[in-house]
Amino acid sequence: NFKTGTLARWGFDDAWFEQRAPQTVRCSITGYGEDGPDAQLPGYDFILQAESGLMSICGMPDGGATKYGVAIVDLATGMMAANAVQAALIARFRTGRGQKVEVCLFDTAIALLANVGNSHLATGKEASRYGNGHPTIVPYTTFDCADGPIAIAVGNDNQFARLAQLLGQPEWVTDPRFARNADRVVNRQAIEERVAVATAHWKSEALITAMRADGIPCGRVNSVAQALANPHTLARHMVIMAQRADGQVVKSLASPMKMKDTPLQVRLTPPHLGEHTREVLIVEFGCTQAQVDEWMRKGVVA
C-alpha cells in the first residue's frame, strides 16, 4: 500500500494520464485515501480493524474487542478494487475514456460495518458485541452438542416453532416470552439457555440431520482442517493439488470463481526455497558462478 502521492512522485500523476493515456483505467489503493486528515498514514489491516470499529463488534459480550481471524480489510479492499476497475472498464466501453479509480483500506473497513453501521446511523445507539449471536434475531448462535458445537440460525417464527417441536419443547411456542422473534430478542438469555440444555443431549450429526430435514438452518462448527477435508469442499474443487518438477505434490486453496468457458488453471507451482537463486543472480544480475557459490557457502543467499 503506497502512501498517497507515491505514483505522482514517479511522474505518473493525473495530468500525465490525461495527456498521454486518456483511455487508461488505473486504480489507486492506499491505506487512508487521497484526502482527509489521515491521508498520509500507511495502512495496516490490524490497525484499520481497530480504527473502523470492526474490532469493537467482534468477540464475546463480556470480553474485549477482537480482530478477525484473517486480514479481512486487506482482502475486501482487493475485491472492492477489482469490482471498481470492472465498473470503470464498462464505463470506458460507453464513453471511450478511462478514469482513475480510488480505493482505500479505511473506506472499505467502514463499509464493512454494513447493517451494524447503518443501525447506529438510524438509531444513534452504540453497537454491541454479541459473540456468535445476532443483534436482532434469536436464537441465532452456536450451541454445544454432546460431541461438539453447532451453529443454529433460526430466521423466523415458523422455524422457531419447528425447532421447539424437534427439541421436545412445544410449549416454547405459546410462551409469551418466546412466541415472536421480538419477544425472544428481549428474552435472549432465557431462550438461549433453554436451547443449550436441549441440544446438549444430542450428537451433532444427528441434530444437524434432523434440523435440516425440518428446514432449520444449521451447520457444524468446523476447524480449518475439518472444513478443508469436508466432502463438499472437495466436490467443489476448492483444494487443488499441483505437481512440481521434482514430483512433489503441493496443495493449495483454489479460486472460488467457476468459469464454464475459460476455467482457471494452475500454471506454476510455488517454488522451493532458493529454487531460482542462481538463475536470478547469474542471468538477471550478471553475477558469476563463483560468486554465487561463495555466497551460498556463507549463507548469504539460499
Coordinates of C-alpha atoms in Angstrom, one line a residue:
N1 CA 0.0 0.0 0.0
F2 CA 1.8 3.1 -1.2
K3 CA 1.3 6.4 0.7
T4 CA -0.7 9.0 -1.2
G5 CA 1.3 10.7 -3.9
T6 CA 3.8 8.0 -4.5
L7 CA 2.8 7.4 -8.1
A8 CA 2.8 11.2 -8.8
R9 CA 6.3 11.5 -7.4
W10 CA 7.4 8.9 -10.0
G11 CA 5.9 11.2 -12.7
F12 CA 2.6 9.4 -13.2
D13 CA 0.2 12.0 -11.9
D14 CA -3.4 12.6 -13.2
A15 CA -2.2 15.1 -15.7
W16 CA 0.2 12.6 -17.3
F17 CA -2.6 10.1 -17.8
E18 CA -5.0 12.7 -19.2
Q19 CA -2.4 13.8 -21.7
R20 CA -0.7 10.6 -22.7
A21 CA -3.1 7.7 -21.9
P22 CA -6.6 9.0 -21.5
Q23 CA -8.1 5.6 -22.1
T24 CA -6.2 4.0 -19.3
V25 CA -8.1 2.8 -16.3
R26 CA -5.8 3.0 -13.3
C27 CA -6.5 2.0 -9.7
S28 CA -5.0 3.6 -6.6
I29 CA -5.1 1.5 -3.4
T30 CA -3.9 3.3 -0.2
G31 CA -4.4 3.0 3.5
Y32 CA -6.5 6.1 4.2
G33 CA -7.3 7.6 0.8
E34 CA -6.0 10.6 -1.0
D35 CA -7.5 13.3 1.2
G36 CA -8.6 13.8 4.8
P37 CA -6.5 14.3 7.9
D38 CA -5.0 10.8 7.9
A39 CA -4.3 10.6 4.2
Q40 CA -0.5 10.3 4.7
L41 CA -0.6 7.4 7.1
P42 CA 0.4 3.9 5.9
G43 CA -2.3 1.3 6.1
Y44 CA -2.2 -1.9 8.1
D45 CA -5.2 -4.3 8.2
F46 CA -4.9 -4.8 12.0
I47 CA -4.9 -1.0 12.7
L48 CA -7.8 -0.4 10.3
Q49 CA -9.9 -3.1 12.0
A50 CA -9.3 -1.2 15.3
E51 CA -10.0 2.3 14.0
S52 CA -13.0 1.4 11.9
G53 CA -15.0 -0.1 14.7
L54 CA -14.9 -3.6 13.2
M55 CA -12.8 -4.9 16.1
S56 CA -15.3 -3.4 18.7
I57 CA -18.2 -5.6 17.4
C58 CA -16.2 -8.8 17.3
G59 CA -15.7 -11.0 20.4
M60 CA -17.8 -12.1 23.3
P61 CA -20.0 -9.6 25.1
D62 CA -18.1 -9.9 28.3
G63 CA -14.7 -9.8 26.6
G64 CA -12.6 -7.3 24.8
A65 CA -12.5 -6.2 21.2
T66 CA -11.2 -8.9 18.9
K67 CA -9.7 -8.9 15.4
Y68 CA -11.0 -11.1 12.6
G69 CA -9.2 -14.4 12.1
V70 CA -8.0 -13.3 8.6
A71 CA -6.9 -10.0 7.2
I72 CA -10.4 -9.1 6.2
V73 CA -9.8 -5.5 5.4
D74 CA -7.0 -6.3 3.1
L75 CA -9.0 -9.0 1.3
A76 CA -12.1 -6.9 1.0
T77 CA -10.2 -3.9 -0.3
G78 CA -8.7 -6.0 -3.1
M79 CA -12.2 -7.2 -4.0
M80 CA -13.6 -3.7 -4.0
A81 CA -10.7 -2.6 -6.2
A82 CA -11.4 -5.4 -8.7
N83 CA -15.1 -4.5 -8.9
A84 CA -14.3 -0.8 -9.2
V85 CA -11.9 -1.4 -12.1
Q86 CA -14.5 -3.6 -13.9
A87 CA -17.1 -0.8 -13.5
A88 CA -14.6 1.7 -14.9
L89 CA -13.9 -0.6 -17.9
I90 CA -17.7 -0.9 -18.6
A91 CA -17.9 2.9 -18.4
R92 CA -15.0 3.1 -20.9
F93 CA -16.9 1.0 -23.4
R94 CA -19.6 3.7 -23.3
T95 CA -17.5 6.8 -23.2
G96 CA -14.2 5.8 -24.8
R97 CA -12.3 7.3 -21.8
G98 CA -10.6 5.7 -18.9
Q99 CA -10.6 7.1 -15.4
K100 CA -8.9 6.9 -12.1
V101 CA -10.3 4.6 -9.5
E102 CA -9.5 5.1 -5.8
V103 CA -10.0 2.5 -3.1
C104 CA -8.5 2.6 0.4
L105 CA -8.4 0.3 3.4
F106 CA -10.1 2.8 5.6
D107 CA -13.2 3.3 3.4
T108 CA -13.5 -0.4 2.9
A109 CA -13.3 -1.1 6.6
I110 CA -16.1 1.5 7.3
A111 CA -18.2 0.0 4.6
L112 CA -17.8 -3.5 6.2
L113 CA -19.7 -2.2 9.2
A114 CA -22.7 -2.8 6.9
N115 CA -26.0 -3.3 8.8
V116 CA -24.3 -2.6 12.1
G117 CA -23.1 0.8 10.9
N118 CA -26.4 1.7 9.3
S119 CA -28.3 0.7 12.5
H120 CA -26.2 3.2 14.5
L121 CA -26.8 5.9 11.9
A122 CA -30.6 5.3 12.1
T123 CA -31.0 4.9 15.8
G124 CA -28.0 6.7 17.4
K125 CA -27.4 3.6 19.6
E126 CA -23.9 2.3 20.1
A127 CA -23.2 -1.1 18.6
S128 CA -22.6 -4.0 20.9
R129 CA -20.7 -7.3 20.8
Y130 CA -23.0 -10.3 20.6
G131 CA -20.3 -13.0 20.4
N132 CA -21.7 -15.6 17.9
G133 CA -25.2 -14.2 18.3
H134 CA -27.2 -11.8 16.1
P135 CA -28.4 -8.4 17.4
T136 CA -32.0 -8.8 16.1
I137 CA -32.6 -12.5 15.5
V138 CA -32.9 -15.1 18.3
P139 CA -31.9 -18.0 18.6
Y140 CA -29.1 -17.3 16.1
T141 CA -25.8 -18.5 17.6
T142 CA -23.7 -21.6 18.5
F143 CA -24.8 -24.3 20.9
D144 CA -22.9 -27.3 22.3
C145 CA -24.0 -30.8 21.4
A146 CA -22.7 -33.9 23.2
D147 CA -19.7 -34.1 20.8
G148 CA -19.1 -30.5 19.8
P149 CA -20.6 -27.2 18.9
I150 CA -23.0 -26.4 16.0
A151 CA -24.4 -23.2 14.6
I152 CA -28.2 -22.7 14.5
A153 CA -29.7 -19.8 12.6
V154 CA -33.5 -19.6 13.3
G155 CA -34.6 -16.9 10.9
N156 CA -38.3 -16.6 11.6
D157 CA -41.1 -17.7 13.9
N158 CA -42.1 -20.7 11.8
Q159 CA -38.5 -22.1 12.0
F160 CA -38.6 -21.5 15.8
A161 CA -41.8 -23.5 16.1
R162 CA -40.2 -26.4 14.3
L163 CA -37.1 -26.2 16.4
A164 CA -39.1 -26.2 19.6
Q165 CA -41.0 -29.3 18.4
L166 CA -37.9 -31.1 17.4
L167 CA -36.2 -30.4 20.7
G168 CA -39.3 -31.7 22.6
Q169 CA -40.3 -28.2 23.9
P170 CA -43.5 -27.3 22.1
E171 CA -44.5 -25.1 25.0
W172 CA -41.9 -22.5 23.9
V173 CA -44.2 -21.5 21.0
T174 CA -47.0 -20.4 23.3
D175 CA -44.8 -18.9 26.0
P176 CA -45.3 -15.1 25.6
R177 CA -41.5 -14.6 26.2
F178 CA -40.6 -16.6 23.2
A179 CA -43.6 -16.7 20.8
R180 CA -42.3 -14.0 18.5
N181 CA -38.8 -13.1 17.5
A182 CA -39.2 -9.6 19.0
D183 CA -40.0 -11.3 22.3
R184 CA -37.0 -13.7 22.0
V185 CA -34.7 -10.7 21.4
V186 CA -35.8 -9.2 24.7
N187 CA -35.5 -12.6 26.5
R188 CA -32.4 -13.7 24.7
Q189 CA -30.6 -15.2 27.7
A190 CA -33.6 -17.2 28.8
I191 CA -34.3 -18.9 25.4
E192 CA -30.7 -19.5 24.6
E193 CA -30.2 -21.2 27.9
R194 CA -33.1 -23.5 27.2
V195 CA -32.0 -24.3 23.7
A196 CA -28.5 -25.1 25.1
V197 CA -29.9 -27.5 27.6
A198 CA -31.9 -29.3 24.9
T199 CA -29.0 -29.5 22.4
A200 CA -26.5 -30.8 24.9
H201 CA -28.2 -34.3 24.8
W202 CA -27.8 -34.7 21.0
K203 CA -24.9 -35.9 18.9
S204 CA -24.1 -33.0 16.5
E205 CA -24.6 -35.0 13.3
A206 CA -27.9 -36.4 14.4
L207 CA -29.2 -33.0 15.3
I208 CA -28.0 -31.4 12.1
T209 CA -29.6 -34.1 10.1
A210 CA -32.9 -33.7 11.9
M211 CA -32.9 -29.9 11.7
R212 CA -32.1 -29.8 8.0
A213 CA -34.9 -32.2 7.4
D214 CA -37.2 -29.7 9.1
G215 CA -35.8 -26.8 7.2
I216 CA -34.0 -25.2 10.1
P217 CA -30.7 -23.6 9.1
C218 CA -27.7 -25.2 10.9
G219 CA -24.2 -26.4 10.5
R220 CA -21.2 -27.9 12.3
V221 CA -18.6 -25.6 13.7
N222 CA -15.6 -27.0 11.9
S223 CA -12.0 -26.5 12.4
V224 CA -9.9 -25.4 9.4
A225 CA -8.7 -29.0 9.0
Q226 CA -12.3 -30.3 9.1
A227 CA -13.5 -27.6 6.6
L228 CA -10.8 -28.4 4.1
A229 CA -11.5 -32.1 4.4
N230 CA -15.3 -31.7 4.1
P231 CA -16.7 -33.7 1.2
H232 CA -18.5 -30.7 -0.2
T233 CA -15.2 -28.7 -0.2
L234 CA -13.6 -31.4 -2.2
A235 CA -16.6 -31.8 -4.5
R236 CA -16.4 -28.1 -5.2
H237 CA -12.7 -28.5 -6.1
M238 CA -11.7 -25.9 -3.5
V239 CA -8.5 -27.7 -2.7
I240 CA -6.2 -28.1 -5.6
M241 CA -3.1 -30.2 -6.0
A242 CA -0.2 -29.4 -8.3
Q243 CA 2.9 -31.3 -9.0
R244 CA 6.4 -29.7 -9.0
A245 CA 9.1 -30.8 -11.5
D246 CA 10.7 -33.0 -8.8
G247 CA 7.4 -34.8 -8.3
Q248 CA 6.4 -33.2 -5.0
V249 CA 2.7 -32.5 -4.8
V250 CA 1.6 -29.1 -3.4
K251 CA -1.8 -28.5 -2.0
S252 CA -3.4 -25.1 -2.1
L253 CA -6.7 -23.3 -1.8
A254 CA -8.5 -22.8 -5.2
S255 CA -10.2 -19.8 -6.6
P256 CA -13.9 -19.7 -5.7
M257 CA -14.7 -18.4 -9.3
K258 CA -16.0 -21.1 -11.5
M259 CA -15.9 -20.1 -15.2
K260 CA -17.5 -22.5 -17.7
D261 CA -15.8 -21.5 -20.9
T262 CA -12.4 -20.3 -19.6
P263 CA -11.8 -22.3 -16.4
L264 CA -9.0 -21.2 -14.2
Q265 CA -5.9 -23.4 -14.3
V266 CA -2.7 -23.8 -12.2
R267 CA 0.2 -22.8 -14.5
L268 CA 3.0 -22.7 -12.0
T269 CA 3.6 -24.2 -8.6
P270 CA 5.2 -22.3 -5.7
P271 CA 9.0 -22.6 -6.0
H272 CA 11.2 -24.3 -3.4
L273 CA 13.2 -22.0 -1.2
G274 CA 16.1 -20.8 -3.4
E275 CA 15.0 -22.7 -6.4
H276 CA 15.7 -19.7 -8.7
T277 CA 18.6 -18.1 -6.8
R278 CA 21.3 -19.0 -9.3
E279 CA 19.1 -18.1 -12.3
V280 CA 18.2 -14.7 -10.9
L281 CA 21.7 -13.8 -9.7
I282 CA 23.6 -15.1 -12.8
V283 CA 21.2 -14.4 -15.6
E284 CA 19.5 -11.3 -14.4
F285 CA 22.2 -9.6 -12.4
G286 CA 25.3 -10.9 -14.1
C287 CA 26.9 -12.4 -11.1
T288 CA 29.5 -15.2 -11.6
Q289 CA 29.1 -18.8 -10.7
A290 CA 32.0 -18.5 -8.3
Q291 CA 30.4 -15.5 -6.5
V292 CA 27.1 -17.3 -6.1
D293 CA 28.8 -20.4 -4.8
E294 CA 30.7 -18.3 -2.2
W295 CA 27.5 -16.5 -1.1
M296 CA 25.7 -19.8 -0.7
R297 CA 28.6 -21.2 1.3
K298 CA 28.5 -18.3 3.7
G299 CA 24.7 -18.4 3.9
V300 CA 24.2 -15.0 2.4
V301 CA 21.7 -16.5 -0.1
A302 CA 19.8 -19.7 -0.2

